[in-house]
Amino acid sequence: MNKLTALRKGYAKVFFWLLVTLFLIPAITLVFAEYGSNQLNQQYTQIFIDDARGQNQDVGKLTDFLQQNPPSSVCGPVSEDLLDYKNAVCAEKSELWQFYMMDKVAFWTLIASAVVLLMVLLFSALAFRNRQGQLLSLTLARHFLMLASALEVLVQGAMLVWLSFWGTAFFTQTYYPKLVMAVGLLVLAGMFYMIKGIFKKLPREDGIEGEVVTRDAAPALWARIDTLAAKVGTTPPDHIIAGIDTNFYVTEAPLSVNEHPLSGRKLYVSIPLLRQLTTAQADGVMVHELTHLHEGDTASGALLGPKLHRFDMYTHLMGQNVATLIVFYPLCLYRMLFELAWQRNSREREFIADRSAATHTTPAAIIESLIKISAYASYRSEVERTLFDNKTLHENELGISKAIAAGLPQHVSSPDFISLMREQDVPHPFDSHPPLTERMRNVDYHVEELGYAAIAAEPPAESWVDLMPVAEQIEQQLWQKYERDFSSVHEESLAWRYQPEGEEETALVLKHFPPVAFTLKDGSQIEITYQGVVKPKTGELLEWDNVKNINVIRQFGTEVLYLQHVQPNAQGKKRSEIRLPGLKKEIEEFKNTLGYYWHRHQTVRALQQEEEAAAAQS
């Protein structure tokens, strides 16, 4: 399945569930309310006719009246001569009155749901206009959808409570208080999550790995930036941050470097990438980034960023609870459409920045820099993926930067490199940067595929790194920290991958998944290990390998752990039942630990199955 097909299926899925959550409950309520009204009409009509016959009254005249004025027809406003009739069949809070009112509520809820869907599409269309339209769209959409969704949860929740009562009472002449209460609690939970999401605080501003390069530390670098900024017609950035990520960018969003907050206009430069670029190529990249500052792209991004972040947090929270799915899907569809608008606009801004770079430097400089950046980024990713996939612990220095420098010439000369460049050239709606061929066409400079390798392998005679006396020190410190973090994450991943063999592997798994014991009311302990669950009192190990499903259920005031086995256990049972008295305060911790260790085992097994399947194919 290609990216575009997967994207279409994703949109179709979200749209389908949006229709379900917005329209299903009101539609069911409307159908049931009208069915109930019709049934009550027939019952009341029959009662009136039977009563008239018993009193020897004119049944024909009464039948004509009831046909012209069925009982449900007088539930609304009526003339004075029909008031007694209304009070008899549709008094306030009576059965027929409830069905009549719920019929109206359901009908108008369907209309309101259609309005919500229409507004999602209109807000999305506004976002496709420009960045100002996106800011206005997001501001209006967030407030409207939060309010409209809260009303939908409240109204549809009331419908569910009503259905939980009348759905059984109407057909079986009885109702189930526990069912009504459960539905009511579900609605309350939905309202709680919505309020929680509205008032949830934003996390602290993002931190980035790097070092601030001051004017005193690199005067030649700053002089170069000042000159290029003057050419572009913009104010130089307030801060330059040097790092080792495979990226160049500018931003006005608040962020911190080494826990020191930075405000204003910031330019991030990658030292490893600068080592790959000639001075002219680096000039092209910097003019490109400075153009984003000049065009106001970073300013609009700084305004939109926090709003998008808050919107995303709220959307994520609404997707975590079944009671708020009615809120989640309208938010989700809008967010997906907004992302399309955002990325389309971003691609347009990239074209503008590329043309500026081509004008103030040369078209060759910007295109060749893009080829070199893609080559370095793709090979670095390959080197790190190979290191991460290694099933042995990295005990010595990784030397990622040295490995990249040594292997890059061979990488760009391989057929795989051309394939990777072609993959990056496949357009995708969520790409913020245009494909390379389109960027070439934009600046009227074309490089044949066969020429990519020569450009990517060309070492610069001099680079912007020469303008930064502190570059080597910064790069060394950042690579050391990066490799320490990489090794730490790799070690933890091995603990998730190992079905340990030998002391070394077992010690590593135990380091990250040590046995966790929980003391029960009688003093016995239930223990969760990477191997399975150790039963209290008997000490019997119920191995994960023989567990198909786990569940913790509260019964008669006590939590009970159920383990469904693949094969019958030592006692010949297909299910083990372990009561957990005394874990009231620790029960959530117990559930989390149980799920965490169970998930590790499933991960191990899934990886083993993948390896066995790959071995069978080869």
XYZ file of C-alpha atoms in Angstrom:
618
model
C 0.000 0.000 0.000
C 1.546 3.339 -1.045
C 1.418 6.486 1.062
C -1.390 8.113 -0.927
C -3.629 5.042 -0.702
C -2.949 4.743 3.034
C -3.753 8.432 3.458
C -7.068 8.087 1.609
C -8.012 5.102 3.746
C -7.121 7.079 6.856
C -9.376 9.948 5.820
C -12.181 7.551 4.879
C -11.924 5.827 8.255
C -12.040 9.094 10.204
C -14.929 10.403 8.091
C -16.867 7.158 8.560
C -16.514 7.233 12.343
C -17.323 10.928 12.350
C -20.637 10.150 10.666
C -21.260 7.288 13.111
C -20.551 9.312 16.250
C -22.450 12.384 15.079
C -25.533 10.747 13.567
C -26.002 7.182 14.858
C -27.430 7.860 18.327
C -29.735 10.721 17.188
C -30.934 8.581 14.265
C -31.680 5.604 16.519
C -33.422 7.903 18.983
C -35.504 9.496 16.225
C -36.602 6.128 14.806
C -37.390 4.733 18.254
C -39.249 7.906 19.334
C -41.427 7.881 16.218
C -42.040 4.150 16.554
C -43.001 4.610 20.206
C -45.264 7.546 19.370
C -47.044 5.502 16.705
C -47.489 2.570 19.080
C -48.851 4.862 21.808
C -51.168 6.513 19.264
C -52.621 3.120 18.433
C -52.949 2.140 22.105
C -54.647 5.392 23.121
C -56.889 5.306 20.064
C -58.006 1.787 20.861
C -58.628 2.726 24.513
C -60.831 5.686 23.474
C -62.808 3.574 20.974
C -63.297 0.729 23.450
C -64.424 3.212 26.086
C -66.865 4.865 23.636
C -68.343 1.508 22.693
C -68.768 0.645 26.353
C -70.724 3.877 26.845
C -72.749 3.417 23.592
C -71.309 6.595 22.068
C -70.925 7.389 18.355
C -67.711 5.450 17.506
C -67.622 6.643 13.902
C -67.479 10.308 14.868
C -64.800 9.582 17.458
C -62.789 7.578 14.934
C -62.879 10.492 12.470
C -61.704 12.865 15.202
C -58.844 10.573 16.226
C -57.761 10.111 12.637
C -57.628 13.895 12.175
C -56.074 14.469 15.626
C -53.974 11.460 16.678
C -52.787 11.712 20.311
C -49.197 12.665 19.420
C -50.402 15.572 17.274
C -51.590 17.529 20.302
C -48.281 17.325 22.209
C -47.298 20.666 20.764
C -49.180 23.997 20.935
C -52.956 23.481 20.467
C -56.128 25.555 20.433
C -58.215 25.921 23.588
C -60.823 23.400 22.459
C -58.128 20.676 22.402
C -56.537 21.443 25.789
C -58.534 18.831 27.680
C -57.678 16.248 25.042
C -53.979 17.216 25.277
C -53.969 16.972 29.075
C -55.518 13.520 28.814
C -53.043 12.017 26.325
C -49.910 14.172 26.413
C -49.553 15.857 29.756
C -46.098 17.113 30.625
C -43.673 14.248 31.544
C -46.160 11.603 30.414
C -45.049 8.710 28.197
C -46.278 10.236 24.957
C -44.889 13.647 25.904
C -41.434 12.094 26.445
C -41.487 10.356 23.066
C -42.714 13.524 21.379
C -40.010 15.673 22.990
C -37.238 13.166 22.281
C -38.389 12.985 18.663
C -37.900 16.753 18.373
C -34.573 16.693 20.211
C -33.275 13.886 17.995
C -34.377 15.665 14.811
C -32.695 18.935 15.747
C -29.607 17.088 16.964
C -29.298 15.553 13.507
C -29.555 19.054 12.028
C -26.950 20.324 14.504
C -24.652 17.400 13.684
C -24.901 18.261 9.999
C -24.007 21.865 10.883
C -20.965 20.640 12.835
C -19.820 18.621 9.823
C -20.410 21.582 7.515
C -18.475 23.932 9.810
C -15.547 21.491 9.936
C -15.399 21.638 6.138
C -15.808 25.447 6.046
C -13.093 26.016 8.660
C -10.830 23.668 6.702
C -11.515 25.566 3.468
C -10.560 28.819 5.221
C -7.252 27.237 6.240
C -6.397 26.600 2.585
C -6.367 30.338 1.772
C -3.155 31.520 3.434
C -1.346 31.636 6.785
C -3.640 34.392 8.073
C -6.604 32.234 7.101
C -5.055 29.326 8.970
C -4.670 31.366 12.145
C -8.278 32.588 11.926
C -9.509 29.094 11.026
C -7.763 27.448 13.973
C -8.956 30.085 16.435
C -12.587 29.849 15.312
C -12.582 26.067 14.867
C -11.139 25.353 18.300
C -13.759 27.406 20.141
C -16.665 26.292 17.959
C -15.810 22.590 18.022
C -15.181 22.559 21.755
C -18.547 24.205 22.436
C -20.483 22.229 19.823
C -18.899 18.955 20.915
C -19.702 19.635 24.575
C -23.342 20.146 23.622
C -23.281 16.980 21.496
C -21.913 14.947 24.424
C -24.535 16.398 26.749
C -27.495 15.957 24.394
C -26.508 12.568 22.982
C -25.673 11.444 26.522
C -29.202 12.371 27.581
C -30.521 10.379 24.609
C -28.483 7.338 25.668
C -29.773 7.551 29.232
C -33.350 7.867 27.915
C -32.838 4.932 25.525
C -31.294 2.801 28.280
C -34.543 3.225 30.226
C -37.227 3.161 27.524
C -35.455 0.666 25.248
C -36.226 -2.060 27.777
C -39.270 -0.545 29.503
C -41.218 -0.097 26.262
C -40.770 -3.653 25.005
C -40.491 -5.675 28.223
C -42.384 -3.436 30.698
C -39.330 -3.424 32.953
C -36.108 -1.482 33.218
C -32.621 -2.056 34.596
C -31.355 0.622 37.022
C -27.743 -0.582 36.694
C -27.865 -0.067 32.926
C -29.272 3.453 33.291
C -26.694 4.257 35.968
C -23.812 2.886 33.859
C -24.832 5.000 30.875
C -25.212 8.057 33.113
C -21.714 7.534 34.529
C -20.351 7.196 30.985
C -21.827 10.580 30.091
C -20.410 12.159 33.263
C -17.005 10.688 32.420
C -17.195 12.305 28.989
C -17.953 15.715 30.495
C -15.106 15.276 33.001
C -12.583 14.498 30.264
C -13.735 17.483 28.234
C -13.334 19.874 31.164
C -9.964 18.308 31.971
C -8.816 18.835 28.389
C -9.939 22.451 28.277
C -7.948 23.396 31.367
C -4.936 21.137 30.788
C -1.742 23.158 30.961
C 0.655 23.316 28.054
C 4.047 21.706 28.687
C 7.165 23.821 28.869
C 8.661 25.105 25.647
C 10.668 22.659 23.593
C 14.339 22.190 24.313
C 16.855 21.506 21.547
C 20.305 19.997 21.631
C 22.899 22.527 20.616
C 25.001 25.467 21.685
C 24.363 29.168 21.238
C 27.117 30.743 19.115
C 27.595 34.348 20.198
C 29.022 37.152 18.088
C 32.162 37.156 20.205
C 32.665 33.400 19.727
C 32.345 33.520 15.909
C 32.539 37.095 14.541
C 33.233 35.922 10.953
C 30.156 33.703 10.996
C 27.957 36.523 12.210
C 29.457 38.915 9.647
C 28.516 36.455 6.898
C 24.976 36.164 8.245
C 24.658 39.961 8.496
C 25.752 40.344 4.855
C 23.288 37.748 3.582
C 20.470 39.195 5.714
C 21.118 42.611 4.173
C 20.873 41.084 0.677
C 17.550 39.476 1.563
C 16.322 42.673 3.201
C 15.671 41.278 6.649
C 17.001 41.769 10.155
C 19.623 39.181 11.170
C 18.528 36.517 13.663
C 18.899 37.281 17.359
C 20.542 33.934 18.059
C 22.504 31.307 16.132
C 22.340 27.775 17.518
C 24.846 25.185 16.313
C 24.051 21.490 16.594
C 24.513 18.086 14.949
C 20.979 17.382 13.717
C 20.606 16.966 9.958
C 18.661 20.153 9.506
C 18.753 23.923 9.041
C 15.831 26.036 10.169
C 14.676 29.359 11.573
C 12.017 29.877 14.205
C 10.476 32.527 16.400
C 8.770 30.008 18.673
C 10.023 29.981 22.278
C 12.555 27.255 22.980
C 15.401 26.512 25.337
C 19.027 25.497 24.801
C 20.742 23.787 27.725
C 17.730 24.792 29.850
C 18.227 28.465 28.995
C 15.111 29.955 27.356
C 15.624 31.873 24.127
C 13.224 34.357 22.596
C 13.234 36.250 19.337
C 14.461 35.073 15.924
C 16.649 31.980 15.997
C 18.712 30.280 13.285
C 19.746 26.640 13.726
C 22.781 25.424 11.769
C 24.023 21.843 11.503
C 27.795 21.561 11.851
C 28.007 18.098 10.185
C 25.997 19.394 7.213
C 28.087 22.551 6.962
C 31.153 20.309 6.644
C 29.566 18.798 3.519
C 28.688 22.115 1.846
C 30.884 24.518 -0.036
C 30.763 28.147 1.019
C 28.490 28.981 -1.929
C 26.169 26.073 -1.172
C 25.944 27.106 2.479
C 25.209 30.679 1.333
C 22.271 29.329 -0.658
C 20.916 27.457 2.367
C 21.256 30.477 4.634
C 19.561 32.826 2.167
C 16.755 30.281 1.950
C 16.327 30.319 5.754
C 16.655 34.088 6.054
C 13.922 34.450 3.416
C 11.563 32.576 5.755
C 12.295 35.296 8.343
C 11.772 38.044 5.769
C 8.469 36.612 4.548
C 7.060 36.317 8.073
C 6.825 32.513 7.929
C 8.439 32.111 11.341
C 6.283 34.818 12.923
C 3.075 33.146 11.768
C 4.485 29.796 12.823
C 5.204 31.149 16.295
C 1.575 32.271 16.599
C 0.134 29.047 15.231
C 2.486 26.697 17.061
C 1.078 26.982 20.613
C -2.504 26.977 19.310
C -1.848 23.833 17.287
C -0.118 22.224 20.245
C -3.065 22.910 22.540
C -5.489 21.702 19.865
C -3.490 18.485 19.426
C -3.347 17.850 23.178
C -7.103 18.288 23.476
C -7.753 16.054 20.463
C -5.455 13.344 21.850
C -7.198 13.430 25.221
C -10.631 13.151 23.600
C -9.499 10.032 21.735
C -8.548 8.209 24.943
C -12.067 7.714 26.305
C -15.044 6.065 24.619
C -17.332 8.710 26.136
C -15.582 11.496 24.199
C -15.196 9.865 20.781
C -18.034 12.079 19.585
C -15.679 14.982 20.293
C -12.577 13.277 18.917
C -13.627 12.593 15.332
C -14.751 16.133 14.351
C -11.515 17.457 15.881
C -9.498 14.754 14.157
C -10.989 15.365 10.707
C -10.475 19.103 11.012
C -6.881 18.591 12.169
C -6.101 16.306 9.226
C -7.563 18.770 6.734
C -5.769 21.637 8.461
C -2.499 19.713 8.156
C -3.055 19.397 4.414
C -3.580 23.156 4.186
C -0.566 23.857 6.392
C 1.771 21.623 4.391
C 0.519 22.931 1.053
C 1.231 26.469 2.204
C 4.614 25.349 3.562
C 5.549 23.931 0.167
C 4.630 27.252 -1.451
C 6.824 29.073 1.094
C 9.691 26.686 0.276
C 9.409 27.584 -3.403
C 9.611 31.291 -2.540
C 12.661 30.719 -0.320
C 14.357 28.632 -3.030
C 13.823 31.346 -5.651
C 15.276 33.909 -3.254
C 18.332 31.709 -2.687
C 18.758 31.209 -6.433
C 18.515 34.988 -7.005
C 20.938 36.071 -4.285
C 23.424 33.217 -4.815
C 23.021 30.796 -7.748
C 20.427 28.158 -8.696
C 23.206 25.556 -8.612
C 24.100 26.440 -5.014
C 20.641 25.742 -3.590
C 19.977 22.574 -5.645
C 23.409 21.076 -4.975
C 23.037 21.805 -1.264
C 19.707 19.945 -1.260
C 21.329 16.903 -2.896
C 24.172 16.908 -0.366
C 21.824 17.326 2.601
C 19.627 14.449 1.370
C 22.671 12.239 0.828
C 24.105 12.877 4.289
C 20.731 12.538 6.053
C 19.855 9.264 4.296
C 23.238 7.700 5.030
C 23.274 8.847 8.657
C 19.841 7.289 9.058
C 21.143 4.026 7.555
C 24.190 3.961 9.845
C 22.113 4.601 12.954
C 19.466 2.048 11.925
C 22.197 -0.599 11.479
C 23.640 0.206 14.912
C 20.202 0.166 16.528
C 19.197 -3.145 14.910
C 22.349 -4.760 16.314
C 21.365 -7.351 18.918
C 24.530 -6.954 20.956
C 25.200 -4.242 23.501
C 27.408 -1.363 22.339
C 30.126 -1.202 24.978
C 32.646 1.013 23.185
C 32.438 4.395 21.485
C 29.998 4.245 18.586
C 31.831 6.674 16.324
C 28.727 7.559 14.330
C 30.217 10.687 12.766
C 33.396 8.837 11.730
C 31.371 5.965 10.278
C 29.323 8.419 8.215
C 32.404 10.238 6.928
C 34.102 6.958 5.973
C 31.099 5.357 4.285
C 29.367 8.310 2.616
C 31.346 8.209 -0.683
C 30.502 4.525 -1.153
C 26.854 5.138 -0.188
C 26.291 7.845 -2.796
C 27.869 5.667 -5.490
C 25.513 2.745 -4.843
C 22.269 2.067 -6.759
C 20.427 2.292 -3.422
C 21.264 5.992 -3.228
C 19.443 6.750 -6.480
C 16.472 4.706 -5.237
C 16.388 6.671 -1.994
C 16.478 9.963 -3.889
C 13.608 8.780 -6.078
C 11.555 7.837 -3.016
C 12.085 11.314 -1.599
C 10.899 12.671 -4.937
C 7.451 11.046 -4.613
C 5.003 13.799 -3.625
C 2.856 13.255 -0.541
C 0.108 15.531 0.801
C 1.671 15.736 4.262
C 5.147 16.680 2.989
C 6.133 20.167 4.091
C 8.907 20.330 1.479
C 8.373 19.875 -2.272
C 10.068 17.010 -4.159
C 13.554 17.723 -5.480
C 12.496 17.660 -9.150
C 9.849 20.312 -8.463
C 12.401 22.453 -6.637
C 14.735 22.144 -9.604
C 11.959 23.234 -11.932
C 11.132 26.125 -9.603
C 14.657 27.638 -9.892
C 15.195 26.472 -13.500
C 18.223 24.301 -12.725
C 18.185 20.564 -13.435
C 20.609 17.846 -12.387
C 20.371 14.382 -13.925
C 20.084 11.451 -11.506
C 23.475 10.145 -12.627
C 25.006 13.424 -11.469
C 23.751 13.166 -7.874
C 26.631 10.967 -6.711
C 29.370 13.295 -7.989
C 27.771 16.291 -6.269
C 27.164 14.440 -3.000
C 30.710 13.033 -2.886
C 32.452 16.342 -3.646
C 34.358 17.486 -0.518
C 34.373 21.272 -0.056
C 37.706 23.067 -0.239
C 36.426 25.461 2.417
C 33.202 25.667 4.394
C 31.283 27.753 6.883
C 32.784 25.618 9.654
C 35.993 27.606 9.071
C 34.036 30.710 10.174
C 33.183 29.065 13.498
C 36.230 28.561 15.753
C 34.067 26.833 18.368
C 32.584 24.323 15.897
C 34.878 21.396 16.662
C 34.430 21.730 20.431
C 30.635 22.004 20.113
C 30.466 19.077 17.706
C 32.584 16.820 19.902
C 30.514 17.533 23.026
C 27.213 17.010 21.221
C 28.296 13.764 19.541
C 29.466 12.366 22.886
C 26.122 13.145 24.504
C 24.192 11.894 21.480
C 26.035 8.579 21.454
C 25.520 8.116 25.200
C 21.788 8.677 24.738
C 21.770 6.428 21.652
C 23.488 3.613 23.578
C 21.083 4.021 26.484
C 18.016 3.803 24.218
C 19.573 0.873 22.353
C 20.203 -0.960 25.630
C 16.578 -0.467 26.684
C 15.393 -1.681 23.274
C 17.428 -4.870 23.731
C 15.599 -5.469 27.004
C 12.377 -5.351 24.973
C 13.795 -7.663 22.288
C 15.655 -10.338 24.210
C 14.281 -13.734 25.115
C 17.407 -13.890 27.247
C 20.016 -16.560 26.755
C 23.008 -16.553 29.040
C 23.907 -14.434 32.041
C 24.670 -11.219 30.162
C 21.328 -11.041 28.346
C 19.430 -12.082 31.465
C 21.159 -9.372 33.515
C 20.239 -6.742 30.936
C 16.565 -7.763 30.880
C 16.452 -7.827 34.675
C 17.976 -4.351 34.785
C 14.991 -2.931 32.937
C 12.369 -5.497 33.970
C 13.173 -6.561 37.538
C 10.677 -8.705 39.492
C 7.969 -6.534 41.064
C 6.174 -7.894 44.137
C 2.815 -6.758 45.551
C 1.822 -7.709 49.089
C -1.729 -8.939 49.586
C -3.977 -8.629 52.618
C -2.847 -11.927 54.166
C 0.859 -11.053 53.803
C 1.493 -13.279 50.766
C 2.957 -11.731 47.615
C 2.107 -11.881 43.944
C 5.148 -11.243 41.769
C 5.320 -10.004 38.186
C 8.488 -10.947 36.282
C 9.643 -10.861 32.673
C 8.966 -14.620 32.615
C 5.411 -14.470 33.902
C 3.297 -14.143 37.055
C 4.298 -15.900 40.283
C 1.217 -16.969 42.226
C 0.950 -16.013 45.893
C 1.349 -18.754 48.528
C 2.255 -21.566 46.078
C 5.048 -19.725 44.227
C 3.937 -21.323 40.940
C 5.171 -19.486 37.849
C 2.484 -18.887 35.234
C 4.683 -18.318 32.207
C 3.807 -15.641 29.664
C 4.402 -18.227 26.943
C 1.278 -20.029 28.105
C -0.858 -16.906 28.538
C -3.261 -15.853 25.781
C -5.054 -12.997 27.527
C -5.031 -11.124 30.834
C -7.729 -9.145 32.613
C -8.301 -7.604 36.032
C -11.963 -7.467 37.106
C -13.504 -6.185 40.314
C -15.850 -8.718 41.910
C -17.702 -8.236 45.199
C -15.325 -5.478 46.275
C -12.095 -7.372 45.443
C -9.919 -7.230 42.324
C -9.402 -10.571 40.565
C -6.677 -11.334 38.003
C -7.697 -13.712 35.225
C -5.061 -15.369 33.032
C -6.379 -17.277 30.029
C -3.945 -20.026 29.001
C -2.923 -21.235 25.575
C -2.653 -24.786 26.903
C -4.098 -26.155 30.183
C -1.822 -25.460 33.161
C -0.439 -27.977 35.644
C -3.899 -28.387 37.186
C -5.464 -28.930 33.775
C -7.222 -25.567 33.780
C -7.467 -23.232 30.797
C -7.813 -20.208 33.044
C -6.104 -19.175 36.266
C -7.923 -16.960 38.749
C -5.932 -15.014 41.349
C -7.760 -12.912 43.911
C -6.013 -9.690 44.947
C -7.396 -8.605 48.347
C -5.675 -5.621 49.904
C -4.479 -3.950 46.695
C -6.967 -1.089 46.752
C -4.359 1.684 46.785
C -1.838 -0.162 44.629
C -4.235 -1.642 42.102
C -3.498 0.918 39.363
C 0.251 0.398 39.802
C -0.342 -3.359 39.650
C -2.361 -3.046 36.424
C 0.259 -0.794 34.815
C 3.121 -3.119 35.771
C 1.207 -6.179 34.586
C 0.409 -4.522 31.242
C 3.996 -3.290 30.835
C 5.559 -6.738 31.343
C 2.866 -8.422 29.239
C 3.510 -5.952 26.424
C 7.260 -6.738 26.581
C 6.548 -10.433 26.167
C 4.238 -9.792 23.193
C 6.929 -7.612 21.596
C 9.518 -10.388 21.987
C 7.200 -12.951 20.450
C 6.217 -10.692 17.546
C 9.880 -10.071 16.704
C 10.633 -13.779 16.854
C 7.754 -14.522 14.481
C 9.027 -11.860 12.063
C 12.518 -13.386 12.133
C 11.156 -16.891 11.587
C 9.020 -15.696 8.665
C 12.005 -13.892 7.117
C 14.178 -16.984 7.542
C 11.507 -19.160 5.911
C 11.277 -16.822 2.902
C 15.050 -16.760 2.435
